[in-house]
Amino acid sequence: DYRIVDGLAVNAGLGIGCWGWRPSAGLRYYLNYPYGLAFGLGAAYNTGYKEYKYKMETEDSQHLVTKETVTFEMKPVTVINATCLYSFDFYNGYKVYFEAGWCFSLKRDCYTYTTASGNKLTRESKKTMDILKPGGIILTAGMAFF
């Protein structure tokens, strides 16, 4: 966090998740900078993976389910994050924080896939990918310096 004025700060981060590397930046408004309750709004870019292989359930045209290796192309996805966090002093300019919020994906079709058999993903496999793709609930425990 870097304070701009009063309780308003800019922040940046870098992490890795289910959808690749995730650089992010945003604004936070602290009720009592640099600790305590704050509200955040930011954006992140999830790099994706060109080729990711995983065994998943697929089904043929007769709805016969089998488990096979599926090759995914996980496309890059930009998201908007809206969060609320609480932070406290940790040590010498470092703080620990807990954050919760929602992540809004700016891309609807986040991946494509192929199978050796030509089968399609089952409903359950699609649900798994929907959970993994960027967007949805944000729960964070982190450390920052300011």
Coordinates of C-alpha atoms in Angstrom, one line a residue:
D1 CA 0.0 0.0 0.0
Y2 CA 1.1 3.5 -0.8
R3 CA -1.0 6.4 0.7
I4 CA -2.0 9.1 -1.8
V5 CA -4.1 11.3 0.5
D6 CA -5.8 10.8 3.9
G7 CA -7.2 7.3 3.9
L8 CA -6.8 6.6 0.1
A9 CA -4.0 4.3 -0.9
V10 CA -2.9 2.5 -4.1
N11 CA -1.7 -1.1 -4.0
A12 CA -0.2 -3.6 -6.3
G13 CA 0.4 -7.3 -6.0
L14 CA 1.6 -10.4 -7.7
G15 CA 0.4 -14.0 -7.1
I16 CA -0.2 -17.3 -8.7
G17 CA -3.5 -19.2 -8.7
C18 CA -5.4 -21.8 -10.6
W19 CA -5.4 -19.6 -13.7
G20 CA -1.7 -18.8 -13.8
W21 CA 0.2 -15.7 -12.7
R22 CA -2.0 -12.8 -11.4
P23 CA -0.6 -9.2 -11.3
S24 CA -3.0 -6.8 -9.8
A25 CA -3.5 -3.1 -8.8
G26 CA -6.1 -1.2 -7.1
L27 CA -7.3 1.5 -4.7
R28 CA -8.1 1.1 -1.0
Y29 CA -10.0 3.5 1.3
Y30 CA -9.0 3.1 4.9
L31 CA -11.2 4.4 7.7
N32 CA -8.0 4.8 9.8
Y33 CA -5.0 4.4 7.5
P34 CA -2.8 2.2 7.6
Y35 CA -4.8 -0.3 9.8
G36 CA -8.3 -1.4 10.5
L37 CA -11.2 -1.5 8.1
A38 CA -10.8 -0.6 4.5
F39 CA -12.7 -1.0 1.2
G40 CA -10.9 -1.9 -2.1
L41 CA -11.6 -1.7 -5.8
G42 CA -9.0 -3.0 -8.3
A43 CA -8.3 -5.1 -11.3
A44 CA -6.2 -8.2 -12.0
Y45 CA -4.9 -10.0 -15.0
N46 CA -4.9 -13.8 -14.9
T47 CA -2.3 -15.0 -17.5
G48 CA -3.9 -18.5 -18.0
Y49 CA -2.0 -21.5 -19.4
K50 CA -1.5 -22.4 -23.1
E51 CA -1.6 -26.1 -22.4
Y52 CA -2.9 -27.7 -19.2
K53 CA -3.7 -31.4 -19.0
Y54 CA -5.9 -33.0 -16.4
K55 CA -7.9 -36.2 -16.1
M56 CA -11.6 -35.4 -16.1
E57 CA -14.9 -37.1 -16.8
T58 CA -16.1 -36.8 -20.4
E59 CA -19.1 -38.3 -22.2
D60 CA -19.8 -39.4 -25.7
S61 CA -22.9 -38.8 -27.8
Q62 CA -24.5 -41.8 -26.1
H63 CA -23.9 -40.2 -22.7
L64 CA -21.4 -42.9 -21.7
V65 CA -19.1 -41.4 -19.1
T66 CA -15.4 -42.1 -19.0
K67 CA -12.4 -40.5 -17.4
E68 CA -9.7 -39.3 -19.7
T69 CA -6.9 -36.7 -20.1
V70 CA -8.3 -33.4 -21.3
T71 CA -6.1 -30.7 -22.7
F72 CA -7.2 -27.2 -21.8
E73 CA -6.2 -23.8 -23.1
M74 CA -6.9 -21.5 -20.2
K75 CA -7.2 -18.1 -21.8
P76 CA -6.0 -14.8 -20.2
V77 CA -8.8 -13.2 -18.2
T78 CA -9.1 -9.7 -16.7
V79 CA -11.2 -9.3 -13.6
I80 CA -12.5 -6.4 -11.4
N81 CA -12.3 -6.9 -7.6
A82 CA -14.5 -5.3 -5.0
T83 CA -13.4 -6.1 -1.4
C84 CA -13.5 -5.3 2.2
L85 CA -10.5 -5.9 4.5
Y86 CA -9.2 -5.6 7.9
S87 CA -5.5 -5.1 8.7
F88 CA -3.3 -4.8 11.7
D89 CA 0.3 -4.0 12.6
F90 CA 2.6 -7.0 12.3
Y91 CA 6.2 -5.7 12.5
N92 CA 8.2 -2.6 11.5
G93 CA 6.1 -1.3 8.6
Y94 CA 4.5 -4.6 7.7
K95 CA 0.9 -5.5 8.3
V96 CA -1.2 -8.6 8.1
Y97 CA -4.7 -8.4 6.6
F98 CA -7.8 -10.5 5.9
E99 CA -9.9 -9.7 2.9
A100 CA -13.2 -10.8 1.5
G101 CA -15.1 -9.7 -1.6
W102 CA -16.2 -10.5 -5.1
C103 CA -14.3 -10.8 -8.4
F104 CA -16.1 -10.0 -11.6
S105 CA -14.7 -11.6 -14.7
L106 CA -14.7 -9.6 -17.9
K107 CA -14.5 -12.6 -20.1
R108 CA -17.3 -15.2 -20.5
D109 CA -15.5 -18.0 -22.4
C110 CA -12.3 -18.5 -20.4
Y111 CA -11.1 -21.8 -21.8
T112 CA -11.2 -24.3 -24.7
Y113 CA -10.4 -28.0 -24.5
T114 CA -9.7 -31.0 -26.6
T115 CA -9.9 -34.8 -25.9
A116 CA -8.3 -37.6 -27.8
S117 CA -11.7 -39.3 -28.1
G118 CA -13.6 -36.3 -29.2
N119 CA -15.9 -36.6 -26.1
K120 CA -17.4 -33.5 -24.4
L121 CA -16.9 -32.6 -20.7
T122 CA -19.7 -33.9 -18.4
R123 CA -21.8 -31.4 -16.5
E124 CA -19.8 -32.1 -13.3
S125 CA -16.5 -31.5 -15.1
K126 CA -17.8 -28.2 -16.5
K127 CA -18.9 -27.2 -12.9
T128 CA -15.3 -27.9 -11.8
M129 CA -13.9 -25.6 -14.4
D130 CA -16.4 -23.0 -13.5
I131 CA -15.2 -23.1 -9.9
L132 CA -11.5 -22.8 -11.1
K133 CA -11.9 -20.0 -13.6
P134 CA -11.4 -16.4 -12.5
G135 CA -14.4 -14.7 -10.9
G136 CA -16.5 -15.3 -7.8
I137 CA -15.7 -15.1 -4.1
I138 CA -12.4 -13.6 -2.8
L139 CA -11.0 -14.8 0.5
T140 CA -7.4 -13.6 1.3
A141 CA -5.0 -13.7 4.1
G142 CA -2.0 -11.6 3.3
M143 CA 1.0 -9.6 4.4
A144 CA 1.8 -6.1 3.0
F145 CA 4.3 -3.3 3.6
F146 CA 3.6 0.4 3.4

